[in-house]
Tab-separated table of C-alpha atoms and ligand atoms in Angstrom:
chain	number	residue	atom	x	y	z
A	1	UNK	CA	0.043	-0.069	0.096
A	2	UNK	CA	2.244	2.833	-1.061
A	3	UNK	CA	-0.582	5.217	-2.634
A	4	UNK	CA	-2.396	7.864	-0.352
A	5	UNK	CA	-5.649	9.154	-1.062
A	6	UNK	CA	-6.694	12.884	0.095
A	7	UNK	CA	-10.097	13.988	-0.040
A	8	UNK	CA	-10.263	17.909	-0.262
A	9	UNK	CA	-12.681	20.074	1.456
A	10	UNK	CA	-12.299	19.305	4.874
A	11	UNK	CA	-10.803	22.130	7.445
A	12	UNK	CA	-8.438	20.843	9.796
A	13	UNK	CA	-9.278	21.705	13.643
A	14	UNK	CA	-7.868	20.787	16.785
A	15	UNK	CA	-4.741	19.530	18.869
A	16	UNK	CA	-1.850	17.343	17.464
A	17	UNK	CA	1.266	16.070	18.933
A	18	UNK	CA	4.699	16.024	16.821
A	19	UNK	CA	6.989	13.028	17.752
A	20	UNK	CA	10.322	13.159	18.353
A	21	UNK	CA	12.975	14.475	15.569
A	22	UNK	CA	14.255	12.186	12.905
A	23	UNK	CA	17.209	14.565	12.371
A	24	UNK	CA	17.928	14.571	15.881
A	25	UNK	CA	17.823	10.958	16.546
A	26	UNK	CA	19.910	9.557	13.629
A	27	UNK	CA	23.195	11.308	14.429
A	28	UNK	CA	22.587	10.456	18.390
A	29	UNK	CA	22.050	6.544	17.182
A	30	UNK	CA	25.348	6.533	15.559
A	31	UNK	CA	26.908	8.492	18.586
A	32	UNK	CA	26.660	5.238	20.615
A	33	UNK	CA	29.226	3.758	18.529
A	34	UNK	CA	31.668	5.752	20.721
A	35	UNK	CA	30.731	4.153	24.179
A	36	UNK	CA	30.100	0.404	24.724
A	37	UNK	CA	27.337	-0.409	27.104
A	38	UNK	CA	23.541	0.218	26.976
A	39	UNK	CA	22.384	3.515	25.635
A	40	UNK	CA	18.749	4.176	26.084
A	41	UNK	CA	16.410	6.591	24.249
A	42	UNK	CA	12.729	7.880	24.788
A	43	UNK	CA	10.566	9.802	22.218
A	44	UNK	CA	12.128	7.728	19.266
A	45	UNK	CA	9.963	8.068	16.178
A	46	UNK	CA	8.774	4.984	14.365
A	47	UNK	CA	10.433	5.504	11.004
A	48	UNK	CA	12.081	3.416	7.920
A	49	UNK	CA	14.959	5.614	8.729
A	50	UNK	CA	15.409	4.418	12.346
A	51	UNK	CA	14.829	0.789	11.025
A	52	UNK	CA	17.825	1.298	8.446
A	53	UNK	CA	20.008	2.705	11.262
A	54	UNK	CA	19.268	-0.237	13.489
A	55	UNK	CA	20.008	-2.491	10.620
A	56	UNK	CA	23.291	-0.915	10.070
A	57	UNK	CA	24.341	-0.927	13.916
A	58	UNK	CA	23.124	-4.601	14.277
A	59	UNK	CA	25.715	-5.169	11.319
A	60	UNK	CA	28.549	-3.694	13.260
A	61	UNK	CA	27.694	-5.847	16.341
A	62	UNK	CA	25.366	-3.767	18.019
A	63	UNK	CA	22.068	-5.071	19.631
A	64	UNK	CA	19.182	-2.817	19.220
A	65	UNK	CA	15.815	-2.998	21.150
A	66	UNK	CA	12.436	-1.012	20.717
A	67	UNK	CA	9.611	-0.948	22.837
A	68	UNK	CA	7.260	1.380	21.591
A	69	UNK	CA	9.109	4.941	21.379
A	70	UNK	CA	11.750	3.636	23.890
A	71	UNK	CA	15.006	2.716	21.720
A	72	UNK	CA	17.893	0.984	23.505
A	73	UNK	CA	21.431	0.068	21.798
A	74	UNK	CA	23.686	-2.000	23.369
A	75	UNK	CA	27.225	-1.903	22.232
A	76	UNK	CA	30.131	-4.178	22.668
A	77	UNK	CA	33.139	-4.519	20.953
A	78	UNK	CA	32.269	-4.266	17.069
A	79	UNK	CA	32.431	-7.241	15.093
A	80	UNK	CA	32.795	-5.166	11.878
A	81	UNK	CA	34.246	-1.505	11.000
A	82	UNK	CA	32.327	-1.518	7.773
A	83	UNK	CA	29.283	0.142	6.689
A	84	UNK	CA	27.803	-1.591	3.627
A	85	UNK	CA	26.710	-0.028	0.558
A	86	UNK	CA	23.711	-2.254	0.869
A	87	UNK	CA	22.573	-0.369	3.941
A	88	UNK	CA	24.220	3.012	3.262
A	89	UNK	CA	22.585	3.391	0.008
A	90	UNK	CA	18.983	3.239	1.764
A	91	UNK	CA	20.136	5.953	4.177
A	92	UNK	CA	22.767	8.645	3.065
A	93	UNK	CA	22.731	9.703	7.011
A	94	UNK	CA	24.643	6.493	7.535
A	95	UNK	CA	27.815	8.186	6.688
A	96	UNK	CA	27.508	9.550	10.079
A	97	UNK	CA	28.812	6.198	11.473
A	98	UNK	CA	32.134	7.179	10.024
A	99	UNK	CA	33.277	9.679	12.568
A	100	UNK	CA	32.505	7.471	15.549
A	101	UNK	CA	33.940	4.349	14.232
A	102	UNK	CA	37.088	6.161	13.191
A	103	UNK	CA	37.565	7.918	16.600
A	104	UNK	CA	36.825	4.300	18.542
A	105	UNK	CA	38.436	2.031	16.418
A	106	UNK	CA	40.950	3.747	14.508
A	107	UNK	CA	39.462	2.502	11.294
A	108	UNK	CA	36.430	2.410	9.396
A	109	UNK	CA	35.248	1.143	5.801
A	110	UNK	CA	32.129	3.376	4.720
A	111	UNK	CA	30.382	2.845	1.259
A	112	UNK	CA	29.872	6.115	-0.427
A	113	UNK	CA	26.174	7.197	-0.297
A	114	UNK	CA	25.452	8.032	-3.484
A	115	UNK	CA	23.172	10.785	-4.455
A	116	UNK	CA	19.631	11.112	-4.113
A	117	UNK	CA	16.480	13.012	-5.633
A	118	UNK	CA	17.471	16.395	-4.154
A	119	UNK	CA	21.165	16.653	-5.064
A	120	UNK	CA	24.363	15.036	-5.421
A	121	UNK	CA	25.177	15.229	-1.801
A	122	UNK	CA	28.781	14.833	-1.770
A	123	UNK	CA	30.481	14.052	1.337
A	124	UNK	CA	33.873	15.758	0.778
A	125	UNK	CA	33.511	18.133	3.764
A	126	UNK	CA	32.951	15.335	5.881
A	127	UNK	CA	36.102	13.504	4.660
A	128	UNK	CA	38.096	16.912	4.875
A	129	UNK	CA	37.236	17.394	8.519
A	130	UNK	CA	38.681	13.405	9.097
A	131	UNK	CA	41.923	14.621	7.335
A	132	UNK	CA	42.293	17.670	9.397
A	133	UNK	CA	42.058	15.392	12.428
A	134	UNK	CA	45.191	13.311	11.123
A	135	UNK	CA	43.340	10.472	9.174
A	136	UNK	CA	44.001	9.149	6.174
A	137	UNK	CA	41.161	8.729	3.437
A	138	UNK	CA	41.396	6.413	0.579
A	139	UNK	CA	38.417	5.935	-1.704
A	140	UNK	CA	38.263	2.393	-3.342
A	141	UNK	CA	35.392	0.741	-5.426
A	142	UNK	CA	32.736	3.040	-3.987
A	143	UNK	CA	33.985	2.871	-0.433
A	144	UNK	CA	35.793	5.174	2.074
A	145	UNK	CA	38.385	3.745	3.875
A	146	UNK	CA	39.721	6.229	6.822
A	147	UNK	CA	42.541	4.918	9.282
A	148	UNK	CA	43.777	6.767	12.234
A	149	UNK	CA	46.058	5.309	14.913
A	150	UNK	CA	44.651	8.303	17.203
A	151	UNK	CA	43.174	11.423	16.175
A	152	UNK	CA	44.455	14.501	16.986
A	153	UNK	CA	42.394	17.883	17.751
A	154	UNK	CA	42.489	20.743	15.133
A	155	UNK	CA	40.857	23.927	14.263
A	156	UNK	CA	38.418	23.015	11.312
A	157	UNK	CA	36.655	25.714	9.078
A	158	UNK	CA	33.701	24.570	7.113
A	159	UNK	CA	33.692	26.384	3.997
A	160	UNK	CA	30.176	25.489	3.521
A	161	UNK	CA	27.980	24.983	6.412
A	162	UNK	CA	26.872	21.222	6.599
A	163	UNK	CA	24.706	20.190	9.141
A	164	UNK	CA	26.254	16.337	8.856
A	165	UNK	CA	29.772	17.362	8.449
A	166	UNK	CA	29.441	19.209	11.864
A	167	UNK	CA	27.997	16.057	13.312
A	168	UNK	CA	30.474	13.724	11.833
A	169	UNK	CA	33.323	15.762	13.115
A	170	UNK	CA	31.684	16.542	16.526
A	171	UNK	CA	31.722	13.135	17.450
A	172	UNK	CA	35.005	12.152	15.902
A	173	UNK	CA	36.664	14.896	18.324
A	174	UNK	CA	35.295	13.535	21.413
A	175	UNK	CA	38.056	10.976	21.469
A	176	UNK	CA	40.572	12.634	19.657
A	177	UNK	CA	43.780	14.069	21.586
A	178	UNK	CA	43.517	17.548	22.524
A	179	UNK	CA	41.132	20.302	21.542
A	180	UNK	CA	38.898	20.736	18.200
A	181	UNK	CA	37.462	24.011	17.438
A	182	UNK	CA	34.805	24.041	14.522
A	183	UNK	CA	34.203	27.286	12.790
A	184	UNK	CA	31.308	27.962	10.535
A	185	UNK	CA	29.596	25.172	12.479
A	186	UNK	CA	26.164	24.395	11.644
A	187	UNK	CA	23.584	26.008	14.401
A	188	UNK	CA	20.611	23.557	13.741
A	189	UNK	CA	18.691	22.583	17.149
A	190	UNK	CA	19.172	19.042	16.291
A	191	UNK	CA	23.086	19.523	16.642
A	192	UNK	CA	22.399	20.957	20.013
A	193	UNK	CA	20.631	18.128	21.180
A	194	UNK	CA	23.821	15.825	19.698
A	195	UNK	CA	26.336	17.996	21.760
A	196	UNK	CA	23.927	17.470	24.802
A	197	UNK	CA	23.892	13.661	24.680
A	198	UNK	CA	27.504	13.648	23.988
A	199	UNK	CA	28.531	15.313	27.131
A	200	UNK	CA	25.835	12.834	28.959
A	201	UNK	CA	28.334	10.229	27.806
A	202	UNK	CA	31.331	12.079	29.102
A	203	UNK	CA	32.666	14.468	26.239
A	204	UNK	CA	33.668	18.169	26.475
A	205	UNK	CA	31.653	20.098	23.999
A	206	UNK	CA	30.562	23.267	24.180
A	207	UNK	CA	29.089	25.963	21.953
A	208	UNK	CA	26.881	23.731	20.022
A	209	UNK	CA	24.196	25.943	18.540
A	210	UNK	CA	26.908	28.630	17.750
A	211	UNK	CA	28.893	28.923	14.549
A	212	UNK	CA	31.688	27.938	16.978
A	213	UNK	CA	31.904	24.463	18.581
A	214	UNK	CA	34.834	23.529	21.097
A	215	UNK	CA	35.313	19.747	21.764
A	216	UNK	CA	38.064	18.636	24.257
A	217	UNK	CA	39.032	15.334	23.648
A	218	UNK	CA	38.661	12.620	26.290
A	219	UNK	CA	39.938	9.159	26.998
A	220	UNK	CA	36.764	7.107	26.952
A	221	UNK	CA	32.729	7.868	26.823
A	222	UNK	CA	30.379	5.856	28.498
A	223	UNK	CA	26.530	4.853	27.559
A	224	UNK	CA	23.784	7.194	28.736
A	225	UNK	CA	20.093	7.817	28.410
A	226	UNK	CA	18.633	10.867	26.546
A	227	UNK	CA	15.164	11.804	25.444
A	228	UNK	CA	14.815	12.941	21.656
A	229	UNK	CA	13.731	16.437	20.813
A	230	UNK	CA	10.669	17.080	19.336
A	231	UNK	CA	10.474	17.170	15.401
A	232	UNK	CA	10.468	20.561	14.503
A	233	UNK	CA	10.039	19.932	10.343
A	234	UNK	CA	7.121	17.816	11.267
A	235	UNK	CA	5.530	20.717	13.754
A	236	UNK	CA	5.837	22.989	10.735
A	237	UNK	CA	4.205	20.485	8.282
A	238	UNK	CA	1.182	20.375	10.354
A	239	UNK	CA	1.051	23.927	11.441
A	240	UNK	CA	0.626	24.590	7.400
A	241	UNK	CA	-1.795	21.734	7.178
A	242	UNK	CA	-3.694	23.667	9.800
A	243	UNK	CA	-3.160	26.929	7.681
A	244	UNK	CA	-3.969	25.706	4.160
A	245	UNK	CA	-7.250	24.328	5.198
A	246	UNK	CA	-8.232	27.610	6.869
A	247	UNK	CA	-8.279	25.623	10.274
A	248	UNK	CA	-7.464	26.586	13.555
A	249	UNK	CA	-4.899	23.914	14.596
A	250	UNK	CA	-2.413	23.862	17.572
A	251	UNK	CA	0.678	21.536	17.600
A	252	UNK	CA	1.659	20.637	20.945
A	253	UNK	CA	4.950	19.240	22.363
A	254	UNK	CA	7.074	21.315	19.770
A	255	UNK	CA	9.402	24.167	20.347
A	256	UNK	CA	8.443	27.548	18.482
A	257	UNK	CA	11.979	28.714	19.000
A	258	UNK	CA	12.927	26.361	16.734
A	259	UNK	CA	10.555	27.617	14.004
A	260	UNK	CA	10.998	31.238	14.225
A	261	UNK	CA	11.792	31.724	10.528
A	262	UNK	CA	8.583	29.982	9.242
A	263	UNK	CA	6.323	31.592	12.061
A	264	UNK	CA	7.720	35.197	10.737
A	265	UNK	CA	6.752	34.157	7.289
A	266	UNK	CA	3.501	32.775	7.862
A	267	UNK	CA	2.507	36.368	9.621
A	268	UNK	CA	3.689	37.932	6.646
A	269	UNK	CA	1.011	36.193	4.748
A	270	UNK	CA	-1.561	37.182	7.372
A	271	UNK	CA	-1.978	33.970	9.913
A	272	UNK	CA	-2.412	34.845	13.442
A	273	UNK	CA	0.212	32.608	15.191
A	274	UNK	CA	-0.040	32.128	19.104
A	275	UNK	CA	2.847	30.425	20.433
A	276	UNK	CA	3.887	29.051	24.015
A	277	UNK	CA	7.099	27.159	24.945
A	278	UNK	CA	6.102	23.807	23.733
A	279	UNK	CA	2.798	24.690	21.455
A	280	UNK	CA	2.153	26.658	18.253
A	281	UNK	CA	-1.673	27.738	17.241
A	282	UNK	CA	-2.729	29.011	13.806
A	283	UNK	CA	-5.908	30.522	13.581
A	284	UNK	CA	-8.443	30.383	10.677
A	285	UNK	CA	-7.780	32.554	7.673
A	286	UNK	CA	-10.001	32.066	4.512
A	287	UNK	CA	-7.539	34.052	2.371
A	288	UNK	CA	-3.951	34.769	2.728
A	289	UNK	CA	-1.001	36.730	0.692
A	290	UNK	CA	1.628	35.183	-0.902
A	291	UNK	CA	5.214	35.882	0.410
A	292	UNK	CA	8.724	35.199	-0.609
A	293	UNK	CA	11.167	32.677	1.052
A	294	UNK	CA	14.746	32.007	0.727
A	295	UNK	CA	16.030	28.733	2.528
A	296	UNK	CA	19.513	28.643	4.063
A	297	UNK	CA	20.998	27.146	7.327
A	298	UNK	CA	19.496	27.660	10.885
A	299	UNK	CA	17.971	30.279	11.998
A	300	UNK	CA	16.886	30.781	8.389
A	301	UNK	CA	13.997	29.413	6.771
A	302	UNK	CA	14.868	25.705	6.629
A	303	UNK	CA	15.254	23.902	3.451
A	304	UNK	CA	13.272	20.932	4.873
A	305	UNK	CA	9.952	23.230	4.993
A	306	UNK	CA	10.471	24.489	1.435
A	307	UNK	CA	8.387	22.074	-0.272
A	308	UNK	CA	5.368	22.336	2.340
A	309	UNK	CA	5.503	26.242	2.309
A	310	UNK	CA	5.403	26.147	-1.352
A	311	UNK	CA	1.924	24.397	-1.231
A	312	UNK	CA	0.849	26.858	0.725
A	313	UNK	CA	1.810	29.783	-1.531
A	314	UNK	CA	0.373	27.771	-4.699
A	315	UNK	CA	-3.382	29.067	-3.096
A	316	UNK	CA	-2.068	32.372	-1.703
A	317	UNK	CA	-3.057	35.832	-2.951
A	318	UNK	CA	-0.150	36.980	-4.941
A	319	UNK	CA	3.390	35.645	-6.201
A	320	UNK	CA	5.880	34.200	-4.125
A	321	UNK	CA	9.332	33.728	-5.063
A	322	UNK	CA	11.007	30.711	-3.565
A	323	UNK	CA	14.796	30.397	-3.618
A	324	UNK	CA	16.164	26.855	-2.547
A	325	UNK	CA	19.869	27.933	-1.752
A	326	UNK	CA	20.806	24.585	0.197
A	327	UNK	CA	20.289	21.940	-2.254
A	328	UNK	CA	20.792	22.269	-6.015
A	329	UNK	CA	17.815	20.169	-7.205
A	330	UNK	CA	15.252	20.384	-4.233
A	331	UNK	CA	12.132	21.545	-6.830
A	332	UNK	CA	11.056	17.645	-7.738
A	333	UNK	CA	7.455	18.679	-6.263
A	334	UNK	CA	7.088	21.521	-8.589
A	335	UNK	CA	5.926	19.453	-11.767
A	336	UNK	CA	3.822	17.544	-9.275
A	337	UNK	CA	2.004	20.355	-7.766
A	338	UNK	CA	1.685	22.126	-11.320
A	339	UNK	CA	-0.327	18.358	-11.988
A	340	UNK	CA	-2.775	19.880	-9.391
A	341	UNK	CA	-2.917	22.993	-11.191
A	342	UNK	CA	-0.509	25.082	-9.419
A	343	UNK	CA	1.131	27.965	-11.480
A	344	UNK	CA	4.943	27.806	-11.050
A	345	UNK	CA	7.494	28.934	-13.167
A	346	UNK	CA	10.691	26.685	-11.839
A	347	UNK	CA	14.446	28.167	-12.605
A	348	UNK	CA	17.336	27.009	-11.405
A	349	UNK	CA	17.107	27.317	-7.570
A	350	UNK	CA	14.627	29.675	-7.878
A	351	UNK	CA	10.551	28.921	-8.365
A	352	UNK	CA	8.105	31.825	-9.254
A	353	UNK	CA	5.041	30.715	-7.370
A	354	UNK	CA	1.684	32.687	-9.035
A	355	UNK	CA	-1.039	31.682	-6.308
A	356	UNK	CA	-4.490	31.269	-6.865
A	357	UNK	CA	-7.076	30.902	-4.040
A	358	UNK	CA	-8.876	28.019	-4.660
A	359	UNK	CA	-6.837	27.103	-7.519
A	360	UNK	CA	-5.909	23.431	-6.895
A	361	UNK	CA	-7.693	20.373	-8.672
A	362	UNK	CA	-7.134	16.932	-7.717
A	363	UNK	CA	-4.921	14.514	-9.758
A	364	UNK	CA	-2.817	11.325	-9.388
A	365	UNK	CA	0.674	12.782	-8.543
A	366	UNK	CA	4.036	11.172	-7.592
A	367	UNK	CA	6.234	11.478	-4.494
A	368	UNK	CA	10.020	11.851	-4.989
A	369	UNK	CA	11.447	12.496	-1.690
A	370	UNK	CA	10.523	12.674	1.837
A	371	UNK	CA	9.551	16.517	1.930
A	372	UNK	CA	8.161	16.572	-1.524
A	373	UNK	CA	5.552	14.224	-0.400
A	374	UNK	CA	4.900	16.224	2.323
A	375	UNK	CA	4.017	19.001	0.206
A	376	UNK	CA	1.614	16.846	-2.139
A	377	UNK	CA	-0.016	15.703	0.993
A	378	UNK	CA	-0.784	19.183	1.828
A	379	UNK	CA	-2.023	20.022	-1.715
A	380	UNK	CA	-4.278	17.366	-1.600
A	381	UNK	CA	-6.293	18.628	1.287
A	382	UNK	CA	-7.219	21.683	-0.718
A	383	UNK	CA	-7.158	20.287	-4.251
A	384	UNK	CA	-10.573	19.885	-5.326
A	385	UNK	CA	-11.501	16.302	-5.364
A	386	UNK	CA	-9.642	12.793	-4.520
A	387	UNK	CA	-5.754	13.262	-4.633
A	388	UNK	CA	-3.525	10.086	-5.162
A	389	UNK	CA	-0.165	10.552	-4.299
A	390	UNK	CA	1.979	7.281	-5.400
A	391	UNK	CA	5.043	6.193	-4.058
A	392	UNK	CA	4.091	7.646	-0.565
A	393	UNK	CA	6.790	5.173	1.013
A	394	UNK	CA	8.947	8.336	0.911
A	395	UNK	CA	6.574	9.746	3.556
A	396	UNK	CA	7.424	6.902	5.710
A	397	UNK	CA	11.247	7.749	6.288
A	398	UNK	CA	10.473	10.920	8.278
A	399	UNK	CA	7.083	10.897	9.508
A	400	UNK	CA	5.293	9.150	12.003
A	401	UNK	CA	1.875	8.052	11.246
A	402	UNK	CA	1.277	11.484	9.339
A	403	UNK	CA	-2.165	10.273	8.115
A	404	UNK	CA	-3.288	9.359	11.354
A	405	UNK	CA	-2.299	12.751	12.637
A	406	UNK	CA	-4.096	14.665	9.870
A	407	UNK	CA	-7.011	12.370	10.498
A	408	UNK	CA	-7.326	13.289	14.074
A	409	UNK	CA	-7.792	16.868	12.824
A	410	UNK	CA	-10.467	15.883	10.598
A	411	UNK	CA	-8.816	15.330	7.263
A	412	UNK	CA	-10.079	12.619	4.879
A	413	UNK	CA	-6.500	10.774	4.380
A	414	UNK	CA	-6.217	6.915	3.444
A	415	UNK	CA	-3.688	4.361	2.393
A	416	UNK	CA	-4.712	2.606	-0.718
B	501	EPZ	C1	20.792	17.197	6.716
B	501	EPZ	O1	21.483	16.791	5.925
B	501	EPZ	C2	19.313	16.759	6.990
B	501	EPZ	N1	19.574	15.305	7.170
B	501	EPZ	C3	18.645	17.117	5.822
B	501	EPZ	O2	17.539	16.708	5.974
B	501	EPZ	C4	18.526	18.703	5.949
B	501	EPZ	O3	17.867	18.852	4.546
B	501	EPZ	C5	20.097	19.300	5.579
B	501	EPZ	O4	20.882	18.936	6.782
B	501	EPZ	C6	19.944	20.579	5.433
B	501	EPZ	O5	19.368	21.111	6.781
B	501	EPZ	C7	19.706	14.782	8.582
B	501	EPZ	O6	19.943	15.387	9.369
B	501	EPZ	C8	19.684	13.237	8.385
B	501	EPZ	P1	24.108	19.251	4.754
B	501	EPZ	P2	22.990	16.878	5.588
B	501	EPZ	O7	25.601	18.838	5.125
B	501	EPZ	O8	23.587	16.646	6.436
B	501	EPZ	C9	26.132	19.994	0.538
B	501	EPZ	C10	15.458	15.612	5.386
B	501	EPZ	O9	14.226	15.741	4.602
B	501	EPZ	N2	27.681	19.394	1.314
B	501	EPZ	O10	23.800	20.419	6.099
B	501	EPZ	O11	23.230	15.849	4.412
B	501	EPZ	C11	24.886	19.526	0.311
B	501	EPZ	O12	24.954	18.840	-0.632
B	501	EPZ	C12	16.811	15.757	4.999
B	501	EPZ	O13	14.844	15.276	6.654
B	501	EPZ	C13	28.769	19.455	0.310
B	501	EPZ	O14	28.968	20.086	-0.497
B	501	EPZ	O15	23.051	18.183	5.132
B	501	EPZ	C14	24.120	20.713	0.686
B	501	EPZ	O16	24.256	21.177	-0.632
B	501	EPZ	C15	17.050	16.110	3.460
B	501	EPZ	N3	29.693	18.628	0.947
B	501	EPZ	C16	24.715	21.485	1.781
B	501	EPZ	O17	26.030	21.154	1.790
B	501	EPZ	C17	29.656	17.684	1.843
B	501	EPZ	O18	30.501	17.108	2.505
B	501	EPZ	C18	23.871	21.192	3.149
B	501	EPZ	O19	24.119	19.568	3.228
B	501	EPZ	C19	28.444	17.653	2.895
B	501	EPZ	C20	27.407	18.732	2.479
């Protein structure tokens, strides 16, 4: 059942809770490779990407256990230092096992991830960072062979802001000799969550969440426990679902402080948004204005909400210029939104969206990547008639039971 049927014409109202953040859970699960023992995590979302990570950890000799949203990883001496192509090709974030394995065991063999729908997604910055810590890196038959007797702390300036690169380097540096300074570090909230877990394991990380992160290497780390932070991208997606249907939706156990850029842009459009420390509420609005967005690293507008916001702009009053500055090909949803009647002119990394209230009509469409799928579901809520979204398995990588959450708010969304 990898298709989703969405009936239009239902206003979404009520309260909905977000699940734990995929992009916080993944690096934290890989960080367990830095310390033997039993690591236990709560608020872990039930997602395909978490299952893929569990498979990869198991292939290295760890044992994982899931009980609802509690997930534990038992790490002994690894039986393998190799992350195989079979596993890595299913999830690019597997590259995050490179730093921990290299730091703890002195050698790592990790398959090159390969590209994906939204871009070539190179890992050159990850590899340069490991070399800065003294590792030798060889590329052979599609694999990265990394070796280092003992990593040495260094100052690393990322010429481009990279979330994964910052995470890999933070993890590797925890066991390096001496101090590592990361400059032009990514400031995403998920980086803060990772730094907090590393410190619970006995690491000495400071400045995480700012552009300069300092890590003092230690001899050894120990297993710990941690609650995964709420998923800000899911929270933003649910807020837009309420807004696009003109409903009154309160998103709970989220952190509005992590979504300042989205909230400001929705207020630009005319939406009334109320926030508390852990909730965001959008009030009903029949018609809203278009506004421009340009994605960029945190705290600016998140690239992971670009496709969802574009859906909202296709039925706004006026024209929205949407610039995607983080990934080179993150407009795969544009042609599918156009099948629903959206008036969009995609250029390289900029799309001009001429909004028309009520201007979408249902049609079969195809999901191409995780956030594009969410965009098509949101558009389906207001595209007159019944929209069928194909290849909906993309959604299951990053959203826990989205149809259940939307249904709870009054949407008519079913898997077929
Ligand atoms: C993380 O990907 C997220 N994934 C992405 O979320 C998110 O879109 C992205 O950060 C940006 O916020 C996870 O956290 C698992 P980057 P990541 O390294 O780390 C280029 C989702 O939908 N780059 O910050 O891969 C890269 O090509 C996913 O949940 C290099 O050139 O993103 C991109 O253009 C999609 N060389 C830019 O930097 C490198 O070595 C930002 O990538 C690394 C990255």
